[in-house]
PDB file of C-alpha atoms in Angstrom:
ATOM      1  CA  UNK A 119     104.091  68.195 106.475  1.00  0.00           C
ATOM      2  CA  UNK A 120     102.817  67.538 102.929  1.00  0.00           C
ATOM      3  CA  UNK A 121     102.445  70.340 100.389  1.00  0.00           C
ATOM      4  CA  UNK A 122      98.642  70.096 100.617  1.00  0.00           C
ATOM      5  CA  UNK A 123      98.819  70.411 104.410  1.00  0.00           C
ATOM      6  CA  UNK A 124     101.017  73.491 104.075  1.00  0.00           C
ATOM      7  CA  UNK A 125      98.617  75.099 101.595  1.00  0.00           C
ATOM      8  CA  UNK A 126      95.584  74.370 103.801  1.00  0.00           C
ATOM      9  CA  UNK A 127      97.418  75.739 106.852  1.00  0.00           C
ATOM     10  CA  UNK A 128      98.246  78.939 104.958  1.00  0.00           C
ATOM     11  CA  UNK A 129      94.616  79.261 103.857  1.00  0.00           C
ATOM     12  CA  UNK A 130      93.422  78.974 107.462  1.00  0.00           C
ATOM     13  CA  UNK A 131      95.864  81.628 108.677  1.00  0.00           C
ATOM     14  CA  UNK A 132      95.030  83.990 105.824  1.00  0.00           C
ATOM     15  CA  UNK A 133      91.279  83.610 106.381  1.00  0.00           C
ATOM     16  CA  UNK A 134      91.752  84.328 110.086  1.00  0.00           C
ATOM     17  CA  UNK A 135      93.904  87.406 109.407  1.00  0.00           C
ATOM     18  CA  UNK A 136      91.224  88.764 107.073  1.00  0.00           C
ATOM     19  CA  UNK A 137      88.432  88.192 109.588  1.00  0.00           C
ATOM     20  CA  UNK A 138      86.715  85.534 107.459  1.00  0.00           C
ATOM     21  CA  UNK A 139      84.980  82.484 108.911  1.00  0.00           C
ATOM     22  CA  UNK A 140      84.022  79.002 107.762  1.00  0.00           C
ATOM     23  CA  UNK A 141      80.526  80.420 107.242  1.00  0.00           C
ATOM     24  CA  UNK A 142      81.922  82.914 104.707  1.00  0.00           C
ATOM     25  CA  UNK A 143      83.765  80.100 102.915  1.00  0.00           C
ATOM     26  CA  UNK A 144      80.627  77.937 102.944  1.00  0.00           C
ATOM     27  CA  UNK A 145      78.625  80.716 101.294  1.00  0.00           C
ATOM     28  CA  UNK A 146      81.302  81.141  98.611  1.00  0.00           C
ATOM     29  CA  UNK A 147      81.477  77.419  97.884  1.00  0.00           C
ATOM     30  CA  UNK A 148      77.720  76.845  98.124  1.00  0.00           C
ATOM     31  CA  UNK A 149      78.179  74.250 100.878  1.00  0.00           C
ATOM     32  CA  UNK A 150      77.123  73.893 104.493  1.00  0.00           C
ATOM     33  CA  UNK A 151      79.410  75.216 107.200  1.00  0.00           C
ATOM     34  CA  UNK A 152      79.808  71.731 108.689  1.00  0.00           C
ATOM     35  CA  UNK A 153      80.974  70.398 105.320  1.00  0.00           C
ATOM     36  CA  UNK A 154      83.550  73.161 105.022  1.00  0.00           C
ATOM     37  CA  UNK A 155      84.839  72.472 108.561  1.00  0.00           C
ATOM     38  CA  UNK A 156      85.169  68.795 107.671  1.00  0.00           C
ATOM     39  CA  UNK A 157      87.060  69.589 104.459  1.00  0.00           C
ATOM     40  CA  UNK A 158      89.563  71.756 106.322  1.00  0.00           C
ATOM     41  CA  UNK A 159      90.032  69.299 109.199  1.00  0.00           C
ATOM     42  CA  UNK A 160      90.608  66.409 106.741  1.00  0.00           C
ATOM     43  CA  UNK A 161      92.639  68.633 104.396  1.00  0.00           C
ATOM     44  CA  UNK A 162      90.504  67.356 101.529  1.00  0.00           C
ATOM     45  CA  UNK A 163      90.383  70.565  99.491  1.00  0.00           C
ATOM     46  CA  UNK A 164      90.656  70.158  95.741  1.00  0.00           C
ATOM     47  CA  UNK A 165      92.618  72.619  93.608  1.00  0.00           C
ATOM     48  CA  UNK A 166      89.336  74.065  92.310  1.00  0.00           C
ATOM     49  CA  UNK A 167      88.056  74.616  95.876  1.00  0.00           C
ATOM     50  CA  UNK A 168      91.330  76.288  96.874  1.00  0.00           C
ATOM     51  CA  UNK A 169      91.094  78.623  93.889  1.00  0.00           C
ATOM     52  CA  UNK A 170      87.527  79.566  94.907  1.00  0.00           C
ATOM     53  CA  UNK A 171      88.676  80.350  98.449  1.00  0.00           C
ATOM     54  CA  UNK A 172      91.582  82.362  97.033  1.00  0.00           C
ATOM     55  CA  UNK A 173      88.992  84.363  95.109  1.00  0.00           C
ATOM     56  CA  UNK A 174      87.209  85.124  98.386  1.00  0.00           C
ATOM     57  CA  UNK A 175      90.558  86.355  99.753  1.00  0.00           C
ATOM     58  CA  UNK A 176      91.265  88.300  96.544  1.00  0.00           C
ATOM     59  CA  UNK A 177      94.376  86.222  95.983  1.00  0.00           C
ATOM     60  CA  UNK A 178      95.620  84.312  92.969  1.00  0.00           C
ATOM     61  CA  UNK A 179      96.580  80.702  93.609  1.00  0.00           C
ATOM     62  CA  UNK A 180     100.219  81.634  92.922  1.00  0.00           C
ATOM     63  CA  UNK A 181      99.945  84.164  95.780  1.00  0.00           C
ATOM     64  CA  UNK A 182      98.866  81.348  98.093  1.00  0.00           C
ATOM     65  CA  UNK A 183     101.844  79.258  96.995  1.00  0.00           C
ATOM     66  CA  UNK A 184     104.192  82.195  97.604  1.00  0.00           C
ATOM     67  CA  UNK A 185     102.756  82.766 101.081  1.00  0.00           C
ATOM     68  CA  UNK A 186     103.244  79.076 101.825  1.00  0.00           C
ATOM     69  CA  UNK A 187     106.845  79.121 100.639  1.00  0.00           C
ATOM     70  CA  UNK A 188     107.558  82.179 102.745  1.00  0.00           C
ATOM     71  CA  UNK A 189     106.371  80.311 105.820  1.00  0.00           C
ATOM     72  CA  UNK A 190     108.936  77.537 105.361  1.00  0.00           C
ATOM     73  CA  UNK A 191     111.472  77.073 108.124  1.00  0.00           C
ATOM     74  CA  UNK A 192     114.559  79.275 107.834  1.00  0.00           C
ATOM     75  CA  UNK A 193     117.189  80.730 110.159  1.00  0.00           C
ATOM     76  CA  UNK A 194     115.395  81.986 113.280  1.00  0.00           C
ATOM     77  CA  UNK A 195     118.320  83.748 114.968  1.00  0.00           C
ATOM     78  CA  UNK A 196     121.512  85.404 113.747  1.00  0.00           C
ATOM     79  CA  UNK A 197     124.870  84.543 115.262  1.00  0.00           C
ATOM     80  CA  UNK A 198     126.853  87.013 117.383  1.00  0.00           C
ATOM     81  CA  UNK A 199     129.267  87.502 114.481  1.00  0.00           C
ATOM     82  CA  UNK A 200     126.450  88.190 111.991  1.00  0.00           C
ATOM     83  CA  UNK A 201     124.883  90.809 114.254  1.00  0.00           C
ATOM     84  CA  UNK A 202     128.270  92.456 114.868  1.00  0.00           C
ATOM     85  CA  UNK A 203     128.792  92.652 111.123  1.00  0.00           C
ATOM     86  CA  UNK A 204     125.418  94.389 110.688  1.00  0.00           C
ATOM     87  CA  UNK A 205     126.006  97.062 113.351  1.00  0.00           C
ATOM     88  CA  UNK A 206     129.565  97.730 112.171  1.00  0.00           C
ATOM     89  CA  UNK A 207     128.325  99.918 109.311  1.00  0.00           C
ATOM     90  CA  UNK A 208     125.114 101.984 109.223  1.00  0.00           C
ATOM     91  CA  UNK A 209     124.676 101.600 105.468  1.00  0.00           C
ATOM     92  CA  UNK A 210     125.177  97.850 105.734  1.00  0.00           C
ATOM     93  CA  UNK A 211     122.575  97.731 108.513  1.00  0.00           C
ATOM     94  CA  UNK A 212     120.125  99.739 106.396  1.00  0.00           C
ATOM     95  CA  UNK A 213     120.508  97.440 103.378  1.00  0.00           C
ATOM     96  CA  UNK A 214     120.390  94.363 105.624  1.00  0.00           C
ATOM     97  CA  UNK A 215     117.140  95.416 107.294  1.00  0.00           C
ATOM     98  CA  UNK A 216     115.592  96.348 103.939  1.00  0.00           C
ATOM     99  CA  UNK A 217     116.634  92.984 102.479  1.00  0.00           C
ATOM    100  CA  UNK A 218     115.180  91.136 105.475  1.00  0.00           C
ATOM    101  CA  UNK A 219     111.929  92.978 104.775  1.00  0.00           C
ATOM    102  CA  UNK A 220     112.095  91.811 101.132  1.00  0.00           C
ATOM    103  CA  UNK A 221     112.933  95.099  99.441  1.00  0.00           C
ATOM    104  CA  UNK A 222     114.345  94.637  95.962  1.00  0.00           C
ATOM    105  CA  UNK A 223     117.620  96.269  94.912  1.00  0.00           C
ATOM    106  CA  UNK A 224     115.628  98.560  92.588  1.00  0.00           C
ATOM    107  CA  UNK A 225     113.419  99.724  95.493  1.00  0.00           C
ATOM    108  CA  UNK A 226     116.497 100.473  97.616  1.00  0.00           C
ATOM    109  CA  UNK A 227     118.136 102.523  94.844  1.00  0.00           C
ATOM    110  CA  UNK A 228     114.917 104.462  94.268  1.00  0.00           C
ATOM    111  CA  UNK A 229     114.344 105.303  97.940  1.00  0.00           C
ATOM    112  CA  UNK A 230     117.841 105.783  99.384  1.00  0.00           C
ATOM    113  CA  UNK A 231     120.994 107.669  98.383  1.00  0.00           C
ATOM    114  CA  UNK A 232     123.010 104.623  97.352  1.00  0.00           C
ATOM    115  CA  UNK A 233     124.873 104.095  94.100  1.00  0.00           C
ATOM    116  CA  UNK A 234     124.389 100.815  92.259  1.00  0.00           C
ATOM    117  CA  UNK A 235     128.055  99.901  92.784  1.00  0.00           C
ATOM    118  CA  UNK A 236     127.883 100.607  96.520  1.00  0.00           C
ATOM    119  CA  UNK A 237     124.636  98.646  96.877  1.00  0.00           C
ATOM    120  CA  UNK A 238     126.157  95.666  95.068  1.00  0.00           C
ATOM    121  CA  UNK A 239     129.148  95.715  97.447  1.00  0.00           C
ATOM    122  CA  UNK A 240     126.862  95.847 100.495  1.00  0.00           C
ATOM    123  CA  UNK A 241     124.661  93.020  99.205  1.00  0.00           C
ATOM    124  CA  UNK A 242     127.750  90.911  98.484  1.00  0.00           C
ATOM    125  CA  UNK A 243     128.914  91.524 102.062  1.00  0.00           C
ATOM    126  CA  UNK A 244     125.534  90.357 103.402  1.00  0.00           C
ATOM    127  CA  UNK A 245     125.836  87.277 101.201  1.00  0.00           C
ATOM    128  CA  UNK A 246     129.272  86.478 102.645  1.00  0.00           C
ATOM    129  CA  UNK A 247     128.013  86.570 106.235  1.00  0.00           C
ATOM    130  CA  UNK A 248     125.070  84.309 105.332  1.00  0.00           C
ATOM    131  CA  UNK A 249     122.122  86.669 105.827  1.00  0.00           C
ATOM    132  CA  UNK A 250     121.055  86.645 102.154  1.00  0.00           C
ATOM    133  CA  UNK A 251     121.865  84.827  98.950  1.00  0.00           C
ATOM    134  CA  UNK A 252     122.750  87.290  96.197  1.00  0.00           C
ATOM    135  CA  UNK A 253     121.424  86.074  92.844  1.00  0.00           C
ATOM    136  CA  UNK A 254     122.160  87.375  89.300  1.00  0.00           C
ATOM    137  CA  UNK A 255     120.951  90.931  88.517  1.00  0.00           C
ATOM    138  CA  UNK A 256     121.166  91.732  92.242  1.00  0.00           C
ATOM    139  CA  UNK A 257     118.105  89.649  93.065  1.00  0.00           C
ATOM    140  CA  UNK A 258     117.936  88.817  96.764  1.00  0.00           C
ATOM    141  CA  UNK A 259     116.945  85.615  98.532  1.00  0.00           C
ATOM    142  CA  UNK A 260     116.599  86.090 102.288  1.00  0.00           C
ATOM    143  CA  UNK A 261     117.857  83.213 104.424  1.00  0.00           C
ATOM    144  CA  UNK A 262     116.009  84.304 107.566  1.00  0.00           C
ATOM    145  CA  UNK A 263     112.506  83.391 108.709  1.00  0.00           C
ATOM    146  CA  UNK A 264     110.034  86.264 109.037  1.00  0.00           C
ATOM    147  CA  UNK A 265     109.749  85.660 112.788  1.00  0.00           C
ATOM    148  CA  UNK A 266     113.468  85.362 113.517  1.00  0.00           C
ATOM    149  CA  UNK A 267     114.562  87.221 116.633  1.00  0.00           C
ATOM    150  CA  UNK A 268     117.599  89.256 117.573  1.00  0.00           C
ATOM    151  CA  UNK A 269     119.956  87.751 120.144  1.00  0.00           C
ATOM    152  CA  UNK A 270     119.165  88.563 123.760  1.00  0.00           C
ATOM    153  CA  UNK A 271     121.586  91.289 124.885  1.00  0.00           C
ATOM    154  CA  UNK A 272     123.273  90.894 121.492  1.00  0.00           C
ATOM    155  CA  UNK A 273     124.810  93.604 119.280  1.00  0.00           C
ATOM    156  CA  UNK A 274     121.487  94.577 117.668  1.00  0.00           C
ATOM    157  CA  UNK A 275     119.630  94.872 120.992  1.00  0.00           C
ATOM    158  CA  UNK A 276     122.455  96.948 122.460  1.00  0.00           C
ATOM    159  CA  UNK A 277     122.382  99.172 119.379  1.00  0.00           C
ATOM    160  CA  UNK A 278     118.625  99.568 119.814  1.00  0.00           C
ATOM    161  CA  UNK A 279     118.995 100.561 123.475  1.00  0.00           C
ATOM    162  CA  UNK A 280     121.826 102.967 122.706  1.00  0.00           C
ATOM    163  CA  UNK A 281     120.546 104.641 119.541  1.00  0.00           C
ATOM    164  CA  UNK A 282     117.034 103.642 118.416  1.00  0.00           C
ATOM    165  CA  UNK A 283     114.997 103.587 121.624  1.00  0.00           C
ATOM    166  CA  UNK A 284     115.301 107.306 122.357  1.00  0.00           C
ATOM    167  CA  UNK A 285     114.551 108.292 118.756  1.00  0.00           C
ATOM    168  CA  UNK A 286     111.442 106.107 118.617  1.00  0.00           C
ATOM    169  CA  UNK A 287     109.872 107.409 121.838  1.00  0.00           C
ATOM    170  CA  UNK A 288     110.632 111.050 121.038  1.00  0.00           C
ATOM    171  CA  UNK A 289     107.021 111.470 119.920  1.00  0.00           C
ATOM    172  CA  UNK A 290     103.577 112.332 121.279  1.00  0.00           C
ATOM    173  CA  UNK A 291     102.126 109.408 119.206  1.00  0.00           C
ATOM    174  CA  UNK A 292      99.165 111.580 118.216  1.00  0.00           C
ATOM    175  CA  UNK A 293      99.863 111.614 114.486  1.00  0.00           C
ATOM    176  CA  UNK A 294      98.159 109.670 111.733  1.00  0.00           C
ATOM    177  CA  UNK A 295      98.604 105.890 112.113  1.00  0.00           C
ATOM    178  CA  UNK A 296     100.284 106.380 115.495  1.00  0.00           C
ATOM    179  CA  UNK A 297      99.160 104.844 118.775  1.00  0.00           C
ATOM    180  CA  UNK A 298     100.610 104.534 122.249  1.00  0.00           C
ATOM    181  CA  UNK A 299      98.834 102.613 124.998  1.00  0.00           C
ATOM    182  CA  UNK A 300     100.190 102.541 128.541  1.00  0.00           C
ATOM    183  CA  UNK A 301      98.520 100.831 131.501  1.00  0.00           C
ATOM    184  CA  UNK A 302      99.765 100.159 135.003  1.00  0.00           C
ATOM    185  CA  UNK A 303      98.505  97.987 137.800  1.00  0.00           C
ATOM    186  CA  UNK A 304      99.262  95.083 140.117  1.00  0.00           C
ATOM    187  CA  UNK A 305      99.560  91.910 138.005  1.00  0.00           C
ATOM    188  CA  UNK A 306     100.169  88.382 139.270  1.00  0.00           C
ATOM    189  CA  UNK A 307     102.997  86.179 137.972  1.00  0.00           C
ATOM    190  CA  UNK A 308     100.446  84.002 136.163  1.00  0.00           C
ATOM    191  CA  UNK A 309      98.776  86.963 134.476  1.00  0.00           C
ATOM    192  CA  UNK A 310     102.155  88.443 133.540  1.00  0.00           C
ATOM    193  CA  UNK A 311     103.161  85.210 131.803  1.00  0.00           C
ATOM    194  CA  UNK A 312      99.827  85.166 129.920  1.00  0.00           C
ATOM    195  CA  UNK A 313     100.311  88.766 128.762  1.00  0.00           C
ATOM    196  CA  UNK A 314     103.805  87.971 127.509  1.00  0.00           C
ATOM    197  CA  UNK A 315     102.474  85.041 125.480  1.00  0.00           C
ATOM    198  CA  UNK A 316      99.861  87.287 123.887  1.00  0.00           C
ATOM    199  CA  UNK A 317     102.497  89.904 123.076  1.00  0.00           C
ATOM    200  CA  UNK A 318     104.544  87.267 121.266  1.00  0.00           C
ATOM    201  CA  UNK A 319     101.492  86.222 119.258  1.00  0.00           C
ATOM    202  CA  UNK A 320     100.860  89.863 118.326  1.00  0.00           C
ATOM    203  CA  UNK A 321     104.459  90.164 117.099  1.00  0.00           C
ATOM    204  CA  UNK A 322     103.953  87.032 114.977  1.00  0.00           C
ATOM    205  CA  UNK A 323     100.760  88.561 113.547  1.00  0.00           C
ATOM    206  CA  UNK A 324     102.721  91.720 112.659  1.00  0.00           C
ATOM    207  CA  UNK A 325     105.271  89.587 110.777  1.00  0.00           C
ATOM    208  CA  UNK A 326     102.519  87.692 108.947  1.00  0.00           C
ATOM    209  CA  UNK A 327     100.856  90.914 107.782  1.00  0.00           C
ATOM    210  CA  UNK A 328     104.192  92.245 106.503  1.00  0.00           C
ATOM    211  CA  UNK A 329     104.641  89.087 104.459  1.00  0.00           C
ATOM    212  CA  UNK A 330     101.079  89.229 103.128  1.00  0.00           C
ATOM    213  CA  UNK A 331     101.443  92.895 102.145  1.00  0.00           C
ATOM    214  CA  UNK A 332     104.703  92.074 100.358  1.00  0.00           C
ATOM    215  CA  UNK A 333     103.133  89.289  98.299  1.00  0.00           C
ATOM    216  CA  UNK A 334     100.140  91.474  97.409  1.00  0.00           C
ATOM    217  CA  UNK A 335     102.436  94.431  96.608  1.00  0.00           C
ATOM    218  CA  UNK A 336     100.567  96.789  98.920  1.00  0.00           C
ATOM    219  CA  UNK A 337     103.539  97.684 101.111  1.00  0.00           C
ATOM    220  CA  UNK A 338     103.711 101.284 102.333  1.00  0.00           C
ATOM    221  CA  UNK A 339     106.861 103.186 101.282  1.00  0.00           C
ATOM    222  CA  UNK A 340     107.257 104.308 104.906  1.00  0.00           C
ATOM    223  CA  UNK A 341     108.559 101.800 107.434  1.00  0.00           C
ATOM    224  CA  UNK A 342     106.450 100.924 110.479  1.00  0.00           C
ATOM    225  CA  UNK A 343     107.875  99.930 113.851  1.00  0.00           C
ATOM    226  CA  UNK A 344     105.975  98.211 116.649  1.00  0.00           C
ATOM    227  CA  UNK A 345     107.572  98.029 120.103  1.00  0.00           C
ATOM    228  CA  UNK A 346     106.056  95.715 122.724  1.00  0.00           C
ATOM    229  CA  UNK A 347     107.477  95.816 126.246  1.00  0.00           C
ATOM    230  CA  UNK A 348     106.358  94.827 129.713  1.00  0.00           C
ATOM    231  CA  UNK A 349     108.155  94.539 133.071  1.00  0.00           C
ATOM    232  CA  UNK A 350     107.596  95.084 136.782  1.00  0.00           C
ATOM    233  CA  UNK A 351     108.469  98.765 137.135  1.00  0.00           C
ATOM    234  CA  UNK A 352     107.824 101.892 139.165  1.00  0.00           C
ATOM    235  CA  UNK A 353     108.985 105.452 138.526  1.00  0.00           C
ATOM    236  CA  UNK A 354     112.160 106.217 140.468  1.00  0.00           C
ATOM    237  CA  UNK A 355     110.440 109.260 142.008  1.00  0.00           C
ATOM    238  CA  UNK A 356     107.706 106.987 143.414  1.00  0.00           C
ATOM    239  CA  UNK A 357     110.075 104.238 144.494  1.00  0.00           C
ATOM    240  CA  UNK A 358     112.079 106.797 146.471  1.00  0.00           C
ATOM    241  CA  UNK A 359     108.998 107.473 148.638  1.00  0.00           C
ATOM    242  CA  UNK A 360     108.521 103.839 149.679  1.00  0.00           C
ATOM    243  CA  UNK A 361     109.079 103.058 153.344  1.00  0.00           C
ATOM    244  CA  UNK A 362     111.870 100.614 154.226  1.00  0.00           C
ATOM    245  CA  UNK A 363     110.291  97.326 155.314  1.00  0.00           C
ATOM    246  CA  UNK A 364     111.272  95.050 158.166  1.00  0.00           C
ATOM    247  CA  UNK A 365     110.649  91.305 157.938  1.00  0.00           C
ATOM    248  CA  UNK A 366     107.435  91.670 159.950  1.00  0.00           C
ATOM    249  CA  UNK A 367     106.194  94.499 157.709  1.00  0.00           C
ATOM    250  CA  UNK A 368     106.847  92.434 154.594  1.00  0.00           C
ATOM    251  CA  UNK A 369     104.817  89.560 156.093  1.00  0.00           C
ATOM    252  CA  UNK A 370     101.926  91.905 156.899  1.00  0.00           C
ATOM    253  CA  UNK A 371     102.028  93.436 153.421  1.00  0.00           C
ATOM    254  CA  UNK A 372     102.029  89.994 151.800  1.00  0.00           C
ATOM    255  CA  UNK A 373      99.040  88.873 153.883  1.00  0.00           C
ATOM    256  CA  UNK A 374      97.224  92.146 153.158  1.00  0.00           C
ATOM    257  CA  UNK A 375      97.889  91.905 149.402  1.00  0.00           C
ATOM    258  CA  UNK A 376      96.499  88.362 149.407  1.00  0.00           C
ATOM    259  CA  UNK A 377      93.163  89.655 150.709  1.00  0.00           C
ATOM    260  CA  UNK A 378      93.624  88.828 154.385  1.00  0.00           C
ATOM    261  CA  UNK A 379      92.576  91.136 157.233  1.00  0.00           C
ATOM    262  CA  UNK A 380      94.699  94.206 157.867  1.00  0.00           C
ATOM    263  CA  UNK A 381      96.245  93.618 161.302  1.00  0.00           C
ATOM    264  CA  UNK A 382      96.359  97.366 161.879  1.00  0.00           C
ATOM    265  CA  UNK A 383      92.816  98.301 160.841  1.00  0.00           C
ATOM    266  CA  UNK A 384      91.138  94.881 161.016  1.00  0.00           C
ATOM    267  CA  UNK A 385      89.682  95.333 157.542  1.00  0.00           C
ATOM    268  CA  UNK A 386      90.218  93.836 154.150  1.00  0.00           C
ATOM    269  CA  UNK A 387      91.884  95.922 151.418  1.00  0.00           C
ATOM    270  CA  UNK A 388      89.734  97.878 149.016  1.00  0.00           C
ATOM    271  CA  UNK A 389      90.160  97.250 145.309  1.00  0.00           C
ATOM    272  CA  UNK A 390      92.511  99.775 143.738  1.00  0.00           C
ATOM    273  CA  UNK A 391      91.779 100.514 140.098  1.00  0.00           C
ATOM    274  CA  UNK A 392      94.588 100.208 137.574  1.00  0.00           C
ATOM    275  CA  UNK A 393      96.073 103.483 136.331  1.00  0.00           C
ATOM    276  CA  UNK A 394      94.691 104.187 132.879  1.00  0.00           C
ATOM    277  CA  UNK A 395      96.170 106.272 130.076  1.00  0.00           C
ATOM    278  CA  UNK A 396      96.338 110.006 130.758  1.00  0.00           C
ATOM    279  CA  UNK A 397      94.899 112.800 128.690  1.00  0.00           C
ATOM    280  CA  UNK A 398      97.520 112.364 125.993  1.00  0.00           C
ATOM    281  CA  UNK A 399      97.101 108.594 125.823  1.00  0.00           C
ATOM    282  CA  UNK A 400      94.727 106.732 123.551  1.00  0.00           C
ATOM    283  CA  UNK A 401      92.634 103.867 124.874  1.00  0.00           C
ATOM    284  CA  UNK A 402      93.057 100.432 123.279  1.00  0.00           C
ATOM    285  CA  UNK A 403      90.930  99.944 120.185  1.00  0.00           C
TER     286      UNK A 403
END
């Protein structure tokens, strides 16, 4: 992909994230919407046009270049050894996660009880295992892509399940900037796959917003965690009340669930509404 293509692609993504349309761009440039669409599809945007669109986004052109560089391909998954190294020391894990989220050494020293000598040692250790490149004056270059993922059933995931999961959900999620949404219902395999795809896209959007906030220096001093999870599941207390099924009963249940006549009552099943959030749950916005 050429540099122009990368810049145009970043512009499209940034416009979309900010809720801006081709019509908004057309108004800014004093052109018709069809002309703007054609310019983007042909990637025929001049430097002057790009700067005008950056103005609409309240970005400098250098910000656009930085966003484009950040989107370049990097390491998308750590090795088993790298993850083991991270979880071997809580302070190393803290500095590693902060570095991955593009905190500077100065920010780390200001926010956490670390000495400069200790921080330098930890950063050098991260450099040795290949997670960052430590530059002069403790400047940090991250070698990971923003959307890299932890290894499935790897050291970090096991650490999360053992230590982080319980801490995170020990909350009513009723505070400022907190939200918990829980829904339950019968979902087909096809619909489940579609939901999982959308969850992955939402995680990518989260990563993109983190990167944009970093470039624009509007990052909150408090960390934010988003957990997305879905699986076929039923409370153990409910599952314990299910009747054991014979082969014939399973066949009847399958036919009944598919909308066929109930062989016992001779009727079709009534629609059962999905369980919605309770009194302490917030509806989706």
